[in-house]
Short mmCIF file of C-alpha atoms and ligand atoms in Angstrom, two decimals:
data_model
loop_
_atom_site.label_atom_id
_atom_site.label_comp_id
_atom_site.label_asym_id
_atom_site.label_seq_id
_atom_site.Cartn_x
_atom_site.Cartn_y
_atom_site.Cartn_z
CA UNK A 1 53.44 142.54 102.41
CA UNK A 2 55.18 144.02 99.00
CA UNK A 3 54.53 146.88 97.83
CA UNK A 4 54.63 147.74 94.14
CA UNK A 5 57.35 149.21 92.60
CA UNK A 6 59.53 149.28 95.69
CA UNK A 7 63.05 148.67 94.48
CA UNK A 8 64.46 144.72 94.81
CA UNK A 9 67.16 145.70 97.54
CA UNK A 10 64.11 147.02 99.83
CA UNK A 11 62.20 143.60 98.86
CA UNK A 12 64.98 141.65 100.13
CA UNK A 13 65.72 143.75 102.89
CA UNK A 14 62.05 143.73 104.21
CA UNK A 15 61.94 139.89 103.34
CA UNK A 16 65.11 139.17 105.12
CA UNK A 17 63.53 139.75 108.35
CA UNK A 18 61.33 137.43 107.86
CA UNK A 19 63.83 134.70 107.47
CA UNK A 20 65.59 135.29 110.69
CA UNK A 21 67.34 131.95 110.18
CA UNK A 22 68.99 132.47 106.90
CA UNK A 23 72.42 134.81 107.50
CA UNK A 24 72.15 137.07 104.61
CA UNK A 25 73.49 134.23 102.04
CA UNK A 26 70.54 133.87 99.92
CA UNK A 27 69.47 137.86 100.07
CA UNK A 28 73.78 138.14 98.38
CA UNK A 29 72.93 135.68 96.53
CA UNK A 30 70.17 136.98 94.56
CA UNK A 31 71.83 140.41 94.45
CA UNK A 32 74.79 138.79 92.94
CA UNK A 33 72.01 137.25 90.04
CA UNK A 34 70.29 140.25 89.89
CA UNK A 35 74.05 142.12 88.79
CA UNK A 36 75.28 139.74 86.44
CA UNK A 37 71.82 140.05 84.97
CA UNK A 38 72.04 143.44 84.16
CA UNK A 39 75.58 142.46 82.62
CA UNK A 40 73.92 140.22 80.26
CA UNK A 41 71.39 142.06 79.39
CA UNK A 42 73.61 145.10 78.14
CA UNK A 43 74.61 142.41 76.16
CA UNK A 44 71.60 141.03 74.81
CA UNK A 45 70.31 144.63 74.15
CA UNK A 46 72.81 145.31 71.66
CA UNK A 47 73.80 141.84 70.80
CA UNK A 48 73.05 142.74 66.68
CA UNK A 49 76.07 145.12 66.79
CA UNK A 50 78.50 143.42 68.43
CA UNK A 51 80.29 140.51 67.72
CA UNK A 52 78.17 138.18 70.43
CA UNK A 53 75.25 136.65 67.14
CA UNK A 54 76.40 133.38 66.25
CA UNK A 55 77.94 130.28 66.86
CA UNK A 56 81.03 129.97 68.65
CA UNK A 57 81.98 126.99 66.66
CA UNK A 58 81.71 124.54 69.49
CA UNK A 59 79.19 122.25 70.80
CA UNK A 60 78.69 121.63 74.04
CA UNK A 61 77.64 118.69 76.08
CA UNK A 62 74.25 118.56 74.74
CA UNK A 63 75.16 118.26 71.03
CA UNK A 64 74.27 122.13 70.91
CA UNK A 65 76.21 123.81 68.46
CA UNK A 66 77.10 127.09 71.40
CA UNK A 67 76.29 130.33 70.54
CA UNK A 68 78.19 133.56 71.45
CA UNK A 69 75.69 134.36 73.82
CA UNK A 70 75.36 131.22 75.44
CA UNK A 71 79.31 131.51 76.34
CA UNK A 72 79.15 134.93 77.21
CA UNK A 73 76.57 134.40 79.99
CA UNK A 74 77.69 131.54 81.28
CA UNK A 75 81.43 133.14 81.85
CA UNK A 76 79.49 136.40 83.29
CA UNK A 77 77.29 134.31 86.01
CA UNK A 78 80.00 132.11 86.71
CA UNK A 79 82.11 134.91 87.58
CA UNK A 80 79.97 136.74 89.52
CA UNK A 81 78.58 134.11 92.27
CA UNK A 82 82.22 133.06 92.18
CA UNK A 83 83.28 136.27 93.32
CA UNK A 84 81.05 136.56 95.91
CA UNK A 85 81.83 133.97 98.74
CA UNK A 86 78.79 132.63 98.41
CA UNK A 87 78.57 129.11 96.48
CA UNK A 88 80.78 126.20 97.00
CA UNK A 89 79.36 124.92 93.60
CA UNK A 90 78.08 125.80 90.07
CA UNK A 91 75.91 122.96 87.64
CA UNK A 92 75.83 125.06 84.11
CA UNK A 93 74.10 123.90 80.34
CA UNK A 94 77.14 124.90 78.67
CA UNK A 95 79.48 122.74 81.34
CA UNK A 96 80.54 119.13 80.70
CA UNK A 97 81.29 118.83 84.49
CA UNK A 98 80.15 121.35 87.80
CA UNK A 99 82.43 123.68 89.39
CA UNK A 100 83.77 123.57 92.35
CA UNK A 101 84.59 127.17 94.33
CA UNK A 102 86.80 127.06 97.03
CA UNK A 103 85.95 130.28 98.32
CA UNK A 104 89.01 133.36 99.17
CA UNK A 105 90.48 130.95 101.98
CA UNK A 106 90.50 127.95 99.84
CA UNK A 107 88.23 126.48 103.11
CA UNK A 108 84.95 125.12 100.92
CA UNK A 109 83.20 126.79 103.55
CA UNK A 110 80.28 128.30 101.46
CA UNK A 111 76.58 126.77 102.06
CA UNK A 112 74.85 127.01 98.64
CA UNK A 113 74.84 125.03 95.27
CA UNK A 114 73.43 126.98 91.91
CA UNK A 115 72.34 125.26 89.20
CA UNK A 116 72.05 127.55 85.97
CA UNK A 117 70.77 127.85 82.09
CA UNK A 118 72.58 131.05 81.51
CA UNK A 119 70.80 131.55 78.21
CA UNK A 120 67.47 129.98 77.20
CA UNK A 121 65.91 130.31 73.66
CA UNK A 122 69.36 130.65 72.14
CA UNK A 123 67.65 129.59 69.05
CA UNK A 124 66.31 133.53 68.97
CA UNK A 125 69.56 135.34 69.75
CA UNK A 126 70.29 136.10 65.83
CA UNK A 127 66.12 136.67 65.01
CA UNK A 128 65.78 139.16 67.95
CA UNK A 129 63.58 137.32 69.77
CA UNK A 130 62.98 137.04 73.81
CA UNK A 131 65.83 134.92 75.86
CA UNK A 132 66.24 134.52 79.12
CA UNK A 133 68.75 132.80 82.46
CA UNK A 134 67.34 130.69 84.08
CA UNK A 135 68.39 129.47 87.92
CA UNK A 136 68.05 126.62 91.14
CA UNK A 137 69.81 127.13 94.27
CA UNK A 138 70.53 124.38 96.54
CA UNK A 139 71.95 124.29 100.36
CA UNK A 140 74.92 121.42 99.80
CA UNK A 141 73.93 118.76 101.93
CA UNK A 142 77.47 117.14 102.15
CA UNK A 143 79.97 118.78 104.79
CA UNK A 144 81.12 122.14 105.21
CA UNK A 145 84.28 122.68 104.38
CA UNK A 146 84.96 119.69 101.92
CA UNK A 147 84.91 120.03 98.54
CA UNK A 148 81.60 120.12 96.73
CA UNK A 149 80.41 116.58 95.49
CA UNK A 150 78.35 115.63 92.46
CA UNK A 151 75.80 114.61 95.33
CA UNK A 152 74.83 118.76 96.03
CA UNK A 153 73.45 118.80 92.43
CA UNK A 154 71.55 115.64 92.32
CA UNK A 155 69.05 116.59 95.09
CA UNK A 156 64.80 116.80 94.08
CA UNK A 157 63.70 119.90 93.22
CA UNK A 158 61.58 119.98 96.20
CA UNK A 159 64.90 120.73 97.98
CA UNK A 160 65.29 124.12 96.16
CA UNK A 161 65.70 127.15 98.74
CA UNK A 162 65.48 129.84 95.71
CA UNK A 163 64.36 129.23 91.69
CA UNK A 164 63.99 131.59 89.06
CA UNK A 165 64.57 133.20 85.31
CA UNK A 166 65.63 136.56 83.68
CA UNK A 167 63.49 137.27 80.86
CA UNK A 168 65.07 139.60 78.54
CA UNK A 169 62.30 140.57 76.69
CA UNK A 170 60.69 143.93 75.66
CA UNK A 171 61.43 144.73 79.40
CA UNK A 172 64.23 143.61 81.37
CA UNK A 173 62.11 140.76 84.07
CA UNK A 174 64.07 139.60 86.86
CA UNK A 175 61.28 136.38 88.36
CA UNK A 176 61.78 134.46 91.48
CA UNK A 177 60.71 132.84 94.74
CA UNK A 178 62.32 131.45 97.52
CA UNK A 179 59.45 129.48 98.88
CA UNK A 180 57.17 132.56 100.20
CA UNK A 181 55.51 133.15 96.82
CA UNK A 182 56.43 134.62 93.39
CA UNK A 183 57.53 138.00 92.61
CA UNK A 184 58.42 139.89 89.42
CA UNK A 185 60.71 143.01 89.19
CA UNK A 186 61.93 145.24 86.03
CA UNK A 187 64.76 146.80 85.28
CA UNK A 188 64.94 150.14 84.64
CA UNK A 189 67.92 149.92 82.44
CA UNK A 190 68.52 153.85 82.82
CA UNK A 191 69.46 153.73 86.36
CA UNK A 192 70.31 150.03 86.52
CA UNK A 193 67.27 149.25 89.62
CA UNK A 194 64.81 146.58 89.47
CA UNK A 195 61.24 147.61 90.44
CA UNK A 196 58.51 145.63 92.38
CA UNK A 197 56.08 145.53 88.91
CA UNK A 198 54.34 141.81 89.46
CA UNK A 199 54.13 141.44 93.17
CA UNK A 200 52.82 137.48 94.17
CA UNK A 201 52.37 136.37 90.54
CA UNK A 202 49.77 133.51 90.15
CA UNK A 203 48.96 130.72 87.55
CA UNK A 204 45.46 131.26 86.82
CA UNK A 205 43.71 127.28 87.29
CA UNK A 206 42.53 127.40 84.19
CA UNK A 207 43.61 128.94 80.94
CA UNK A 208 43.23 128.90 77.15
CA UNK A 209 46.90 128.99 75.74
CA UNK A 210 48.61 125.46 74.74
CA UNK A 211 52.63 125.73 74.21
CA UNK A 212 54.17 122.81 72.49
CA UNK A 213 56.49 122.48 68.89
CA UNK A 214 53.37 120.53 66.62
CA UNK A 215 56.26 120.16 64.21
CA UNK A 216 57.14 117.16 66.58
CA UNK A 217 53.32 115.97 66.87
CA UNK A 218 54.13 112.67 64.57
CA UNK A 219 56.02 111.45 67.01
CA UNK A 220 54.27 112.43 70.28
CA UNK A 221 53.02 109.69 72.63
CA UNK A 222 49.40 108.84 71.73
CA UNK A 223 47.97 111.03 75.51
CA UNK A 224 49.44 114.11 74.24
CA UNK A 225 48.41 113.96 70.52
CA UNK A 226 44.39 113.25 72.31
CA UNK A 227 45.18 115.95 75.11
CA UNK A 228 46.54 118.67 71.39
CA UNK A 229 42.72 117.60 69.63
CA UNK A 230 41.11 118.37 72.81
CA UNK A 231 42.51 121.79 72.81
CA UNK A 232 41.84 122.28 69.05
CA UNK A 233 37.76 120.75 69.81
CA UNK A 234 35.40 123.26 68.88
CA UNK A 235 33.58 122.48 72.28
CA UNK A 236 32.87 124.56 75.86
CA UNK A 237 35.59 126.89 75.84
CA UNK A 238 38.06 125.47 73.07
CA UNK A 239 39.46 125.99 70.88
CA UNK A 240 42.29 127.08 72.72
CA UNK A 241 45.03 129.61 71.23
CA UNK A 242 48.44 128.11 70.51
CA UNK A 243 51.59 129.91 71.30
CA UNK A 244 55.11 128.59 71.63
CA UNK A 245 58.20 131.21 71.19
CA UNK A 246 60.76 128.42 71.44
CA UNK A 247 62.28 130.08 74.42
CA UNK A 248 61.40 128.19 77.52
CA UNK A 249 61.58 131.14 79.92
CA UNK A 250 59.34 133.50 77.47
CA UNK A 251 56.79 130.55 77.54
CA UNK A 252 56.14 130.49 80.81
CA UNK A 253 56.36 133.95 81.72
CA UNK A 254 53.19 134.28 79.24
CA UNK A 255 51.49 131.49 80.27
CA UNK A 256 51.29 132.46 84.21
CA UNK A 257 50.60 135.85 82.79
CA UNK A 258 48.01 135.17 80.59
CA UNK A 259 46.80 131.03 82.15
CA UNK A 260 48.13 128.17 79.70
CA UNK A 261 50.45 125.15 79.49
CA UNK A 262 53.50 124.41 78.31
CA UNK A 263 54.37 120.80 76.88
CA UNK A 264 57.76 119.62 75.71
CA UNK A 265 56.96 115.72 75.41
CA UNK A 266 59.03 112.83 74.54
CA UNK A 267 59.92 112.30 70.65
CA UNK A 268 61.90 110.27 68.72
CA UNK A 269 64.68 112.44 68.68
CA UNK A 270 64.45 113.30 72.27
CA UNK A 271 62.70 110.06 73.88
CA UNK A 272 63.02 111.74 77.71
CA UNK A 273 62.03 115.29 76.20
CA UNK A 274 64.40 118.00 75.40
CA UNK A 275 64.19 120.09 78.70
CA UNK A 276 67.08 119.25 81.51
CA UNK A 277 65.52 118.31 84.62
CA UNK A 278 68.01 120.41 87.03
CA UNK A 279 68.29 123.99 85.41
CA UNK A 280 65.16 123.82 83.44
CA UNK A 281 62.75 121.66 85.11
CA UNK A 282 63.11 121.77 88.32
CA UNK A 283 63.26 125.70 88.69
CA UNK A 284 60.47 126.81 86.82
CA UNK A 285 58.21 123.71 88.30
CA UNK A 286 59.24 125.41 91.93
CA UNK A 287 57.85 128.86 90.39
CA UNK A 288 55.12 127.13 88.90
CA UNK A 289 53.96 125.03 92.07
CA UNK A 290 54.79 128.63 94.10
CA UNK A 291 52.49 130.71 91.78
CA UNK A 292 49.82 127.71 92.08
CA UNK A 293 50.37 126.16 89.09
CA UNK A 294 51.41 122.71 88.47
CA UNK A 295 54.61 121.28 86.98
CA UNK A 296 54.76 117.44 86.25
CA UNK A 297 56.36 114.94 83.81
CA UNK A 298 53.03 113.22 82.14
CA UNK A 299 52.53 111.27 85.48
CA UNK A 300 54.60 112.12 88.34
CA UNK A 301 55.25 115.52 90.26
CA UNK A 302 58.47 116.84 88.41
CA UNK A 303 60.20 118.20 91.86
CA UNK A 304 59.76 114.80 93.39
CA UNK A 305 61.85 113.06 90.34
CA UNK A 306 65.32 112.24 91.95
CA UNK A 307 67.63 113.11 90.05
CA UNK A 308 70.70 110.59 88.79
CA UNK A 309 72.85 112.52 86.07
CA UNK A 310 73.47 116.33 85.73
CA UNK A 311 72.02 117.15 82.05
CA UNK A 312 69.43 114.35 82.56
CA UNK A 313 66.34 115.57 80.60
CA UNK A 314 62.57 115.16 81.38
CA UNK A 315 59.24 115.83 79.43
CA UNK A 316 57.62 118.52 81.15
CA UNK A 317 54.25 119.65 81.43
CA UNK A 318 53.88 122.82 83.41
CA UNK A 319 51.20 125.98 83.40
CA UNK A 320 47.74 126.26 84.86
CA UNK A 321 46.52 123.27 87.32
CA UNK A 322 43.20 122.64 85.66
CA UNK A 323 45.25 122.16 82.04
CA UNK A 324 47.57 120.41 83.75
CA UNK A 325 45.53 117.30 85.45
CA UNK A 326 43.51 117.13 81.81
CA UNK A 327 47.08 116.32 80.28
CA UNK A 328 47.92 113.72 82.81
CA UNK A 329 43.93 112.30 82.32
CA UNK A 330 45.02 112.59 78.42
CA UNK A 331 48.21 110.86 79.78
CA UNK A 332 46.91 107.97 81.51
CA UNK A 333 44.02 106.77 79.60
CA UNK A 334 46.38 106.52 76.75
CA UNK A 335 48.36 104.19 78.32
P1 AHG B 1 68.38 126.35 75.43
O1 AHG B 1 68.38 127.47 74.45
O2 AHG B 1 68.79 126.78 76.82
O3 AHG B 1 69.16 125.15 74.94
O4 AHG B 1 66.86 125.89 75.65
C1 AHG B 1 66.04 125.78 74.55
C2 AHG B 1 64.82 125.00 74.95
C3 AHG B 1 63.69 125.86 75.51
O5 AHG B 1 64.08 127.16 75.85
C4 AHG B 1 62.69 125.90 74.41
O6 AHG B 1 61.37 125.91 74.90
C5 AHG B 1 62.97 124.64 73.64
O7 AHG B 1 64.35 124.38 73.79
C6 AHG B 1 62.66 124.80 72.19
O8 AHG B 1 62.94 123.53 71.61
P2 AHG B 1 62.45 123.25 70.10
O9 AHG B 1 63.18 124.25 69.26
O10 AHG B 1 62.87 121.81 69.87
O11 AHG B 1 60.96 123.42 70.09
MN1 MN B 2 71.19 125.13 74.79
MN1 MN B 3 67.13 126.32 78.06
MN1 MN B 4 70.64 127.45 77.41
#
């Protein structure tokens, strides 16, 4: 059972025994998140007086114009699972094509695959707003000790052995599961430790927060313009309150707080939604499902979409169940 505010290292520890199967992989693995998180967010903390606001001057594969910080954290979580003989294989936002790590002995003969947005919201780096990482981890399912095919990223989310996010925020949130639950940890940036502070987080089923960009509403589908006036109804317990922060990560982190949804629907400039299915998606609908929530993509369960291209986006409904199945009701009787 956790116990609040006992440090990360002892939750792992503890929970390690529990998985008598796994060799220690995943525990290193989330260690090696949980460091270069704490490199970022020195970063982030004092990103308005250093060089690392702005554009880089590059796009990337998305037709994103990168920012500093979007660069920065992708080199520092790139090189630290790479240094750690742990992944055969990194997916990133800000990468055209995966990565492939050999490992020390050039032998390929690491077990896991992570998938990574190593800065979400980048739109609120230069307005001081929150961002966060976001992460999927995989076992490869093609053999050890062969290089790493495009294959190991394309599995369903409901294949995930670990999801999570970083939310750097007013406090420092490290957020994850690996199947058993969701737990949430701070850092204490003065001694560099994360703290048990949001042991077995849970979507509440119902809620009273709606998260979606209404700048887009003209060119929603017709079930999620009726399922926006149903939250804004002055009936039963509407209307609801709407908050959207444009960061993804901060979203949700409110939302399971707090009880809500978060929409990011198909539009005319993004007819499959803006969200990537693999290092958006899929990891928050795992802590979303593990928290009791719900995570879906209008009509289908989003972790049971198979995947057929790496930046392959979805729309995404995800928060509180109740909110949810009215969406998808909203959904299919617009059809
Ligand atoms: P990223 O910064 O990693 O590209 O992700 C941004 C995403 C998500 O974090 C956020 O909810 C959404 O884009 C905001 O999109 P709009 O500005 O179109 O609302
Ligand atoms: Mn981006
Ligand atoms: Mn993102
Ligand atoms: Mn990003």
């Amino acid at each position: 059972m956790s116990k609040k505010n006992q440090t990360l290292g002892e939750f792992i520890i503890e929970n390690q025994q529990a998985f008598p199967y796994s060799s220690g992989e995943l525990s290193r693995l989330i260690n090696s998140i949980r460091l270069a998180a704490k490199v970022v967010n020195h970063e982030v903390n004092k990103a308005g007086l250093v060089d690392i606001t702005g554009a880089v001057g590059d796009t990337n594969i998305q037709g994103e114009e990168q920012q500093k910080l979007d660069v920065y954290a992708n080199q520092k979580f790139i090189q630290t699972l790479t240094n750690r003989e742990i992944v055969c294989g990194i997916a990133s936002e800000e990468n055209d094509e995966y990565i492939t790590i050999q490992g020390h002995n050039k032998d390929h003969k690491n077990k896991y695959v992570v998938l990574m947005d190593p800065l979400d919201g980048s739109s609120n780096i230069d307005v001081n707003v929150s961002v966060g990482t976001i992460f999927s981890v995989y076992r490869r399912v093609t053999p050890i000790g062969t290089p790493v095919t495009m294959e190991d990223f394309l599995q369903p989310g409901n294949l995930q052995v670990a999801a999570g996010y970083i939310i750097y925020g007013t406090s420092t949130m490290l957020v994850y599961t690996t199947g058993h639950g969701v737990n949430g940890f701070t850092l204490n940036p003065a001694i560099g430790t994360y703290y048990l502070s949001h042991p077995n987080m849970k979507f509440s089923e119902d809620g009273n927060i709606y998260s979606v960009n209404e700048g887009n509403y003209a060119q929603f589908p017709r079930g999620v313009k009726d399922y926006i006036k149903y939250c804004q109804a002055e009936e039963d317990d509407r209307p609801y309150t709407s908050r959207y922060i444009g960061s993804l990560v901060s979203d949700i982190h409110r939302n399971m707080i707090k009880g809500g949804i978060y929409i990011y629907p198909g539009s005319s400039k993004y007819p499959d939604g803006k969200l990537r299915l693999l290092y958006e998606c899929n990891p928050m609908a795992f802590i979303a499902e593990q928290a009791g929530g719900k995570a879906s993509n209008g009509f289908k369960r989003i972790m049971d979409i198979k995947p057929t291209e790496l930046h392959e986006r979805v729309p995404f409904f995800c928060g509180s169940k109740n909110m949810v199945e009215k969406a998808e009701e909203c959904m299919r009787n617009a059809k």
